[in-house]
Tab-separated table of C-alpha atoms in Angstrom:
chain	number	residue	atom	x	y	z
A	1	UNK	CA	34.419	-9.849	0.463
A	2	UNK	CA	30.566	-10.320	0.327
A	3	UNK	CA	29.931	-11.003	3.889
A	4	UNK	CA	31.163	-10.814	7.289
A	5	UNK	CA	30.249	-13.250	10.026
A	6	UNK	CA	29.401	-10.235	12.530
A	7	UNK	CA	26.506	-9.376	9.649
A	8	UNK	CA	24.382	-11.282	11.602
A	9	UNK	CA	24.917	-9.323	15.114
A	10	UNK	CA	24.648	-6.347	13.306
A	11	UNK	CA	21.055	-6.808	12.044
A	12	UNK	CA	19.629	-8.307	15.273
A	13	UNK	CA	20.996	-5.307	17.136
A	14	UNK	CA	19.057	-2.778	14.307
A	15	UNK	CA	15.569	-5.347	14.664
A	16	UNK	CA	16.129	-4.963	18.533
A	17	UNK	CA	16.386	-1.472	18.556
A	18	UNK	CA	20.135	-1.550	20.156
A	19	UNK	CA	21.587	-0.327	17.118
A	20	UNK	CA	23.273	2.098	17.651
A	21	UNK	CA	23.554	3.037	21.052
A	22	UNK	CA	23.426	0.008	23.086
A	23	UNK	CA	25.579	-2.046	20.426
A	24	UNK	CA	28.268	-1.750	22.343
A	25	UNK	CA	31.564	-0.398	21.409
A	26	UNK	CA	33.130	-3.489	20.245
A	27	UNK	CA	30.577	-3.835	17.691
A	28	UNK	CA	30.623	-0.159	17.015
A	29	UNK	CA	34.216	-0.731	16.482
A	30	UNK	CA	33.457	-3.688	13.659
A	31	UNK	CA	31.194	-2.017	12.018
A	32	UNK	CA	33.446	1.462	11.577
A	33	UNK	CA	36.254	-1.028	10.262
A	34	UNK	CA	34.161	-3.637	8.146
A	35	UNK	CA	32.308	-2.771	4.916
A	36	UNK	CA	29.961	-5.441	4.727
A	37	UNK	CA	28.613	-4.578	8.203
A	38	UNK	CA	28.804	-0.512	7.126
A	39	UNK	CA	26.566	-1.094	4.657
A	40	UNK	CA	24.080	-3.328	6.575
A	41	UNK	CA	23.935	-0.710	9.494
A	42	UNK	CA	23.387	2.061	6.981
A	43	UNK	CA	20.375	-0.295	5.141
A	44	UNK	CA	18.944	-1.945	8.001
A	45	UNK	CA	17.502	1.202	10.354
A	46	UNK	CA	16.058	2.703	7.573
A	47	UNK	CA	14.747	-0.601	6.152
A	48	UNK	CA	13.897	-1.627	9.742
A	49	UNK	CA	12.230	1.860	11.113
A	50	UNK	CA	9.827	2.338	7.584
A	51	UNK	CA	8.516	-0.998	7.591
A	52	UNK	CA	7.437	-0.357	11.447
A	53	UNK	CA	6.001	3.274	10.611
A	54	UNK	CA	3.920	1.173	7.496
A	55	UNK	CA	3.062	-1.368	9.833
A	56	UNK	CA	1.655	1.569	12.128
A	57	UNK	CA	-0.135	3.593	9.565
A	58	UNK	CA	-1.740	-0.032	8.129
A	59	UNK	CA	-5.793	0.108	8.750
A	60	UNK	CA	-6.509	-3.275	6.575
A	61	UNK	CA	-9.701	-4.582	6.586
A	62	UNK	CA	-10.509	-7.027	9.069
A	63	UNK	CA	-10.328	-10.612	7.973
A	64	UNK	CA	-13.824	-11.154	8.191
A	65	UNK	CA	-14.395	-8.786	5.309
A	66	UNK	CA	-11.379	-10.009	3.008
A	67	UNK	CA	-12.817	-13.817	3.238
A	68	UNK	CA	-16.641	-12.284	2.601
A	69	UNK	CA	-15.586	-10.492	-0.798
A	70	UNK	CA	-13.478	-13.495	-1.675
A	71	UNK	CA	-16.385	-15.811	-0.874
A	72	UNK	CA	-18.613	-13.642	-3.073
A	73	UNK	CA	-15.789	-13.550	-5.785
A	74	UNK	CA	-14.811	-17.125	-5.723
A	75	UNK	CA	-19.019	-18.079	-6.105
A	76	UNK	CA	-19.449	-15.646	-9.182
A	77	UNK	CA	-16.341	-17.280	-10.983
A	78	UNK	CA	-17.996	-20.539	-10.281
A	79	UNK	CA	-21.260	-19.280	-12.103
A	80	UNK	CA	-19.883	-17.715	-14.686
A	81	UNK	CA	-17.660	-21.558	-15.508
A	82	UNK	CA	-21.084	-23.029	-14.856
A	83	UNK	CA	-22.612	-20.843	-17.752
A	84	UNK	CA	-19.880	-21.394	-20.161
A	85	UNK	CA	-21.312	-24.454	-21.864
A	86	UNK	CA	-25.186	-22.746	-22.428
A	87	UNK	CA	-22.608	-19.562	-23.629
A	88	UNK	CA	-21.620	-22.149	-26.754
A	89	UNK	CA	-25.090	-23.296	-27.408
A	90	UNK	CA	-26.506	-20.113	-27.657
A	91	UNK	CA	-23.491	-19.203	-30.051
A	92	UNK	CA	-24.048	-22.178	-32.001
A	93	UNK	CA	-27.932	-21.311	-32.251
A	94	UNK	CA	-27.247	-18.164	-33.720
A	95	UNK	CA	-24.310	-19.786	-35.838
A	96	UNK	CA	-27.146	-21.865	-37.479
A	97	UNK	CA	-30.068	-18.949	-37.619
A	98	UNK	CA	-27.395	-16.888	-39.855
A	99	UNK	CA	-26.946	-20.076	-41.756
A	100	UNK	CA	-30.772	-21.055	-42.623
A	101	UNK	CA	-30.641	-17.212	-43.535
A	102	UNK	CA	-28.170	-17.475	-45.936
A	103	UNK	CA	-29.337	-20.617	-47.729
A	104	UNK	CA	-32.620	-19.027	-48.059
A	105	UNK	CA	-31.340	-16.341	-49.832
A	106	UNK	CA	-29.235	-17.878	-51.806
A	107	UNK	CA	-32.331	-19.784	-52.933
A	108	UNK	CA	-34.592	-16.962	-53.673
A	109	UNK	CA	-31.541	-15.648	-55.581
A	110	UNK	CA	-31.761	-19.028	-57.755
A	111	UNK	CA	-35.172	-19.077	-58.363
A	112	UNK	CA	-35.363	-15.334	-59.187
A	113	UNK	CA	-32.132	-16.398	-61.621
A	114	UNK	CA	-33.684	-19.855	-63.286
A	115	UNK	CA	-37.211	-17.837	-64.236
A	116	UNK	CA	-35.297	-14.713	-65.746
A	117	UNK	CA	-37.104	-12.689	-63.527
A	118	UNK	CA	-33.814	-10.235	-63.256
A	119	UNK	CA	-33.910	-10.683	-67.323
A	120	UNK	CA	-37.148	-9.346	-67.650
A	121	UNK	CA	-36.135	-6.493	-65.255
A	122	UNK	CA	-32.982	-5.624	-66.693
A	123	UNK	CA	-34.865	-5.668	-70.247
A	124	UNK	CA	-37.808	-2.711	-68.782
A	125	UNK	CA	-34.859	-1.068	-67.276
A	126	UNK	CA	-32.547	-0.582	-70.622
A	127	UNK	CA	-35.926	-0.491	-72.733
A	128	UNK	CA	-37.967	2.960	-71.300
A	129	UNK	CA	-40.303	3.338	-73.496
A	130	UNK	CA	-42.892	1.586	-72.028
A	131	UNK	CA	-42.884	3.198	-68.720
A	132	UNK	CA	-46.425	1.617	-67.807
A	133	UNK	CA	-45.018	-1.576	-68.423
A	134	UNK	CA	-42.121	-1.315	-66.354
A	135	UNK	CA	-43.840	0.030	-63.354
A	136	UNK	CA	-46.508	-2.891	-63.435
A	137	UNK	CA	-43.952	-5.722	-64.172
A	138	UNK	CA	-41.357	-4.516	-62.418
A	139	UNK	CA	-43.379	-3.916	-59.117
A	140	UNK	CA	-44.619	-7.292	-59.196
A	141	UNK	CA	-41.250	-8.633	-59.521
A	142	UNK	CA	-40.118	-7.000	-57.033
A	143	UNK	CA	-42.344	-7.931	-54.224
A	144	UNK	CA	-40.206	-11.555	-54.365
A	145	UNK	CA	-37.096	-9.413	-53.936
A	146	UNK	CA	-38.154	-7.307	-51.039
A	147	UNK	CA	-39.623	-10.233	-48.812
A	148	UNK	CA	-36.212	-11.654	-48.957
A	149	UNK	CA	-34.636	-8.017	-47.756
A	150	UNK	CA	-37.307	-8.483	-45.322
A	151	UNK	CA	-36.576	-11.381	-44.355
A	152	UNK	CA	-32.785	-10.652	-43.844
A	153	UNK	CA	-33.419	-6.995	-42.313
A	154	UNK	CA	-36.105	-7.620	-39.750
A	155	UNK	CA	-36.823	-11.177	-38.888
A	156	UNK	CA	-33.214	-12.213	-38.773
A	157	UNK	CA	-32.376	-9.493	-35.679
A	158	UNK	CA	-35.433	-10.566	-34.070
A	159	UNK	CA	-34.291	-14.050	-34.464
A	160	UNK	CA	-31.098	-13.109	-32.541
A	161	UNK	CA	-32.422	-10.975	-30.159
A	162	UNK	CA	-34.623	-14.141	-29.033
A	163	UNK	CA	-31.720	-16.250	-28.953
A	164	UNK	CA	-29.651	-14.519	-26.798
A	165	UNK	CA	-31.784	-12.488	-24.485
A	166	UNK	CA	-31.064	-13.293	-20.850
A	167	UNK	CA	-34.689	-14.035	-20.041
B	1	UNK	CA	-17.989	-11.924	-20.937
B	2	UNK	CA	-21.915	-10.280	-19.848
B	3	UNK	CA	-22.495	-10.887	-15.984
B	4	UNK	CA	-24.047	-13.799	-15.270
B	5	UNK	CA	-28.088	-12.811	-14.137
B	6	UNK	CA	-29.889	-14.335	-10.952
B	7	UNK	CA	-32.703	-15.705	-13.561
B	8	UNK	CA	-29.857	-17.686	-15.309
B	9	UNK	CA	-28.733	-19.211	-11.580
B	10	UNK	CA	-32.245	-19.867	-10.984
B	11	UNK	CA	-32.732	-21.510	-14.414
B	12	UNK	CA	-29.387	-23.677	-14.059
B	13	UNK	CA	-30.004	-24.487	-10.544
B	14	UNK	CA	-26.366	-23.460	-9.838
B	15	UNK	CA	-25.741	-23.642	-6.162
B	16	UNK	CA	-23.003	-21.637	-4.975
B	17	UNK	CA	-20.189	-23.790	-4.338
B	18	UNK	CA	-18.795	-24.655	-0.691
B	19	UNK	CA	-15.938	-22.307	0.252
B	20	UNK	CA	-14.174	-24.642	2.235
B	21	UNK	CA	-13.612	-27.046	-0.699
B	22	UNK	CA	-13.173	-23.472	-3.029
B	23	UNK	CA	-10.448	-22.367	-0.569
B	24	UNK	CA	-7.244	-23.832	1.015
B	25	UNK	CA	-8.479	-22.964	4.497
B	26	UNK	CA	-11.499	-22.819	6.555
B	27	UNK	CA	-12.611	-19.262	7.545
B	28	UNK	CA	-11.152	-19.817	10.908
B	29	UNK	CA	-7.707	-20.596	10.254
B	30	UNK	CA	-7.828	-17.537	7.760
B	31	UNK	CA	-8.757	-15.074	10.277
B	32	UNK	CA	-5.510	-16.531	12.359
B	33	UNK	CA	-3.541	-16.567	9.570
B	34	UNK	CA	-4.944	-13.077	8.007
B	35	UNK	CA	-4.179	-11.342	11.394
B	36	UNK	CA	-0.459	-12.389	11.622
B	37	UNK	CA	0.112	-11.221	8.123
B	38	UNK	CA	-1.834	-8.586	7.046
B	39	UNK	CA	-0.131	-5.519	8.225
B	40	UNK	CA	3.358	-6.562	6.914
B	41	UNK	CA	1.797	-7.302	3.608
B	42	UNK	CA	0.169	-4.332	2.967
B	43	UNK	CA	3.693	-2.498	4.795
B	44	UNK	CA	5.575	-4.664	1.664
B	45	UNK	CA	3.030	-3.961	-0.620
B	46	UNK	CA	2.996	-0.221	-0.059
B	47	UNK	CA	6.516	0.075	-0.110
B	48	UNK	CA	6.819	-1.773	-3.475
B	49	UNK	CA	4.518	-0.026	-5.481
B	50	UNK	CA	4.983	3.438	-3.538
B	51	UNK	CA	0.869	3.956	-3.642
B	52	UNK	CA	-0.769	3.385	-0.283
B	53	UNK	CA	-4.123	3.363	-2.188
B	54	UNK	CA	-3.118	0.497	-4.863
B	55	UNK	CA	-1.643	-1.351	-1.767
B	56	UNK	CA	-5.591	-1.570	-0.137
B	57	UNK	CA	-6.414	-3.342	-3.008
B	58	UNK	CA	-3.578	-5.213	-3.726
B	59	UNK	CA	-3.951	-6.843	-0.484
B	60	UNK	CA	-7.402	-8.111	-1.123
B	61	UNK	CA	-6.164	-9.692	-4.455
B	62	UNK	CA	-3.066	-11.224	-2.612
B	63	UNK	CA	-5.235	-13.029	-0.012
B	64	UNK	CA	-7.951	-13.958	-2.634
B	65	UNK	CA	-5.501	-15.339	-4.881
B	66	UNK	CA	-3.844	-17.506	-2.217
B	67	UNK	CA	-7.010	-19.089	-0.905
B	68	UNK	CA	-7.635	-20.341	-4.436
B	69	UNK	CA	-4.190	-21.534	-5.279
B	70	UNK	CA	-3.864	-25.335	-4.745
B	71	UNK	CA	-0.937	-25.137	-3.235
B	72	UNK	CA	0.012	-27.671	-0.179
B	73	UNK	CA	2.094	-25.641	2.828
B	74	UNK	CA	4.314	-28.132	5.140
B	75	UNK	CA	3.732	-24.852	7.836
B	76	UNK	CA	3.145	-21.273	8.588
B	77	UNK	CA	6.426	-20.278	7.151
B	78	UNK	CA	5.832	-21.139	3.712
B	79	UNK	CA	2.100	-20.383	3.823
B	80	UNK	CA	3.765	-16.724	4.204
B	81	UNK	CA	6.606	-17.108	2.082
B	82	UNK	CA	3.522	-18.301	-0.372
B	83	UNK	CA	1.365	-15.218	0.110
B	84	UNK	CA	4.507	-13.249	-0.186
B	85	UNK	CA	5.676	-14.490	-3.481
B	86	UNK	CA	2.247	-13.850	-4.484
B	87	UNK	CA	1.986	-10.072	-3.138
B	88	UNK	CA	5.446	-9.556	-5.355
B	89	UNK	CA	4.114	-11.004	-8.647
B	90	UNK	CA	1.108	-8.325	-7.829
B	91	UNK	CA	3.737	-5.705	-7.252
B	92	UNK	CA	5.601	-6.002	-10.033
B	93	UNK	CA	2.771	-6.201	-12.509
B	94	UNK	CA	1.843	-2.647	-10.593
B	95	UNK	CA	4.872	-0.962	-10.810
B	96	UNK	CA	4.326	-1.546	-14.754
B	97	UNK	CA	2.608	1.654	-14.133
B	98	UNK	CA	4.529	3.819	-12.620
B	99	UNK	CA	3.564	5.362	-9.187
B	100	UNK	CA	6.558	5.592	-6.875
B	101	UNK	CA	5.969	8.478	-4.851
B	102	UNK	CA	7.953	8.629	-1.619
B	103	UNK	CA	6.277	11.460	0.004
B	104	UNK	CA	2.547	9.356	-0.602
B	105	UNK	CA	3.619	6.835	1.301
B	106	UNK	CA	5.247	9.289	3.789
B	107	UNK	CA	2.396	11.170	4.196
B	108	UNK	CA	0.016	7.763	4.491
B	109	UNK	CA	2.484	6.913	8.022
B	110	UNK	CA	1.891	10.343	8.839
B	111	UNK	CA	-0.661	10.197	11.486
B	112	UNK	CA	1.277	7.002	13.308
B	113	UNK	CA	3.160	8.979	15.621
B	114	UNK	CA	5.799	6.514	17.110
B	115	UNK	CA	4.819	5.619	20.514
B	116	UNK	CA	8.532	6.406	21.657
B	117	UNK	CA	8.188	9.484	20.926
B	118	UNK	CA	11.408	10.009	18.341
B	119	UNK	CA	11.894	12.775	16.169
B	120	UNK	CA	9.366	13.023	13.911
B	121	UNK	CA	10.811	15.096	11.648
B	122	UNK	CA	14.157	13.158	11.375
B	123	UNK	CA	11.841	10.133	10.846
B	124	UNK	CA	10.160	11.760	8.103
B	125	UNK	CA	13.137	12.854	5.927
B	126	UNK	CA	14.852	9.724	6.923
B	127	UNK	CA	11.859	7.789	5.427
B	128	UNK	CA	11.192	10.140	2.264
B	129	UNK	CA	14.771	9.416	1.667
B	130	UNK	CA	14.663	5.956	1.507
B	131	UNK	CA	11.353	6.170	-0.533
B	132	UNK	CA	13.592	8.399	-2.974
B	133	UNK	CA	16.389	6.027	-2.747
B	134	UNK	CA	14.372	2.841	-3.179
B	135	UNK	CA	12.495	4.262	-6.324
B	136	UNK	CA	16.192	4.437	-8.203
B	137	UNK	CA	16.746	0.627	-7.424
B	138	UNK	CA	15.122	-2.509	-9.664
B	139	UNK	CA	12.469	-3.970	-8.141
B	140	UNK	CA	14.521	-6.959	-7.844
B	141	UNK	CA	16.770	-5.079	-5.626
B	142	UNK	CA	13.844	-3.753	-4.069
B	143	UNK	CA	12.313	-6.904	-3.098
B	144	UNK	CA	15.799	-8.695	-1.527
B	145	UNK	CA	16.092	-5.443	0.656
B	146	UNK	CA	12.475	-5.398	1.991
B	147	UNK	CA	12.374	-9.314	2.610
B	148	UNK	CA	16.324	-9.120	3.671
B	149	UNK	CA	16.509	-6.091	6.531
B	150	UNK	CA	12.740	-4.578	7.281
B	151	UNK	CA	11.280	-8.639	7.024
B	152	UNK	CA	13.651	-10.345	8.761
B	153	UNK	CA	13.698	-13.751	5.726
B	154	UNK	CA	16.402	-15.777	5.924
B	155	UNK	CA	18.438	-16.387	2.890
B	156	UNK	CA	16.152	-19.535	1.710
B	157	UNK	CA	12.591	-17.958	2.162
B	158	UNK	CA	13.964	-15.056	0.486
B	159	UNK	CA	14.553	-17.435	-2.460
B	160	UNK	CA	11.164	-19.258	-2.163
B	161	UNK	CA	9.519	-16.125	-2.247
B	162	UNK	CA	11.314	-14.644	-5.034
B	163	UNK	CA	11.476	-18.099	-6.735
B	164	UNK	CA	15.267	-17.273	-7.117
B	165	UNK	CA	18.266	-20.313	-6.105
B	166	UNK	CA	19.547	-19.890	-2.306
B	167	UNK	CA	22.797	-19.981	-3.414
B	168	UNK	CA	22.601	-16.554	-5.901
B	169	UNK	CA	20.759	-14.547	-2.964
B	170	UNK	CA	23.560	-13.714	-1.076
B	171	UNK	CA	25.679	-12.260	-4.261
B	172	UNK	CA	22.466	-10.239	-4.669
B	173	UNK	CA	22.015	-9.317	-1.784
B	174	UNK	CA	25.299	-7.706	-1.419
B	175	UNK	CA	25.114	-6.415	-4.487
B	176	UNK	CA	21.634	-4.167	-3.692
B	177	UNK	CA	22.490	-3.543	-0.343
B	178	UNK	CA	25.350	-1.415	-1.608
B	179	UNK	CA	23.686	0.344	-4.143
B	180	UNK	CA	21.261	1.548	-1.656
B	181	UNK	CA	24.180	2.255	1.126
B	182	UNK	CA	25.356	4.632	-1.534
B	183	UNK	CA	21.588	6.081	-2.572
B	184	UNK	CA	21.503	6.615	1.024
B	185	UNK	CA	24.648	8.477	1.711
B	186	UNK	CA	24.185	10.429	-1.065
B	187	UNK	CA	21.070	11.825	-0.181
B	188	UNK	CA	21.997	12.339	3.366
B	189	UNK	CA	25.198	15.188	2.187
């Protein structure tokens, strides 16, 4: 047996605070004899009796502070959906500055390739006798090499730092 | 995501939005319905996670997340059995980490003497037995209990609020309420 039809009585004489001395000794009587109804009057006091001590104890906030924070909450979540689309642009800005980068370089890595400019460097570098010669040739070449480190190093931060800076 | 910055609302010309159409009630039929149901949601809540502390906050979530949901409530019954469901999704994604502590919560009801002047002391062990004896049940258990005996929910709000069938509630039911009767006798030898 799961239930008993006297469950009910039992529980509305633990809610009305009856239970157990003014149950009555008929229903006393049930209980001592049923086990369904046992177990509800052992469960239902202390069930009953902590939930009114919690209730007691409770110091919520008051409801006009619980709709203020959610009113604050709910407007911020609507600002942030509001900025998601200029979130994506920005994104896509940078996307494109790392892009340009990149096809710059590799076209300062062509030209530097088509004029043998690396050639001529790798020649002073395995050739050391003329260490005159590779200090005024190679410097010069170099120059092209460096404004593209430059370029990558320093202007490309800046370049995102622009982008997505708040203000 | 970086917090949105007031030059960026200024810039957009965001306007904050109206909190009536936001919400699923005007402010004054949430202070109504906020005062008939905050104390025995935080009482649930507390109980449930066994932290008096995570149940403060917990509470705020519960009512925030209800005023956004787009639910539709025929009446006040299953605007609570709503807000209910919702507090026990919140508890059991809490009790992930666990924090049952009986004698927090006892010590929390403390300083609310009964105004009929009972035993205090009975009342006390009473209750940090229960808190023991509740901590060594699922929270499923847990939940049918609460809603069951210290709520007062019939059979069917029990089962919108758990989002279980009205039909398997009373097998579980039974089923709970004697593993506690036994928690309970046990710790009272």
């Amino acid at each position: 047996m799961i239930e008993c039809p006297r469950e009910a009585d039992v529980f509305e004489a633990v809610a009305f605070g009856r239970w157990p001395a003014h149950a009555g000794a008929e229903l006393q009587a049930h209980v001592a004899g049923c086990e369904v109804c046992r177990d509800v009057a052992a469960v239902a006091p202390a069930l009953h009796d902590d939930r009114q001590a919690l209730v007691r104890a409770s110091h919520p906030p008051t409801a006009g502070v619980v709709w203020w924070r959610a009113t604050i909450r709910a407007r911020a979540e609507a600002t942030r959906t509001a900025m998601q689309p200029i979130t994506l642009w920005q994104g896509v800005a940078a996307a494109s500055i790392v892009g340009v980068i990149a096809a710059l370089s590799g076209g300062l890595w062509q030209w530097i390739r088509t004029t043998d400019r690396v050639g001529a460097l790798v020649g002073l570098f395995v050739n050391r006798h003329d260490a005159a010669a590779f200090a005024s040739v190679g410097l010069e070449q170099a120059v092209f090499v460096l404004l593209g480190v430059v370029a990558c190093l320093v202007l490309a931060p800046v370049a995102l730092y622009l982008t997505l800076s708040d203000d | 995501m970086r917090d949105v910055t007031l030059s960026e609302l200024e810039r957009l010309g965001v306007e904050a939005p109206d909190v009536d159409a936001t919400f699923q009630m005007d402010e004054e039929a949430f202070r109504l319905f906020y005062d008939r149901t905050a104390r025995p949601v935080w009482a649930y809540l507390a109980r449930m996670t066994g932290d008096p502390r995570l149940a403060d906050d917990l509470l705020q979530e519960a009512y925030y997340r209800f005023l956004r949901a787009r639910a539709t409530h025929d009446d006040d019954a299953h605007r609570k059995n709503y807000l209910f469901r919702i507090a026990t999704n919140l508890a059991h994604d809490a009790r992930r980490r666990p924090r049952l502590d009986a004698a927090a919560l006892v010590d929390a009801a403390g300083d609310a003497a009964d105004p009929r002047g009972r035993d205090v002391a009975g009342d006390t062990a009473r209750r940090v037995d229960l808190g023991r004896a509740m901590s060594r049940l699922k929270p499923r258990e847990r939940d049918l209990l609460w809603l069951a005996y210290a709520q007062g929910s019939s059979h069917g709000e029990i089962a919108e609020t758990l989002g279980l069938k009205t039909s398997s509630i009373k097998m579980l039911l039974f089923r709970a309420r004697r593993r506690l009767a036994a928690l309970l006798r046990e710790h009272r030898r």
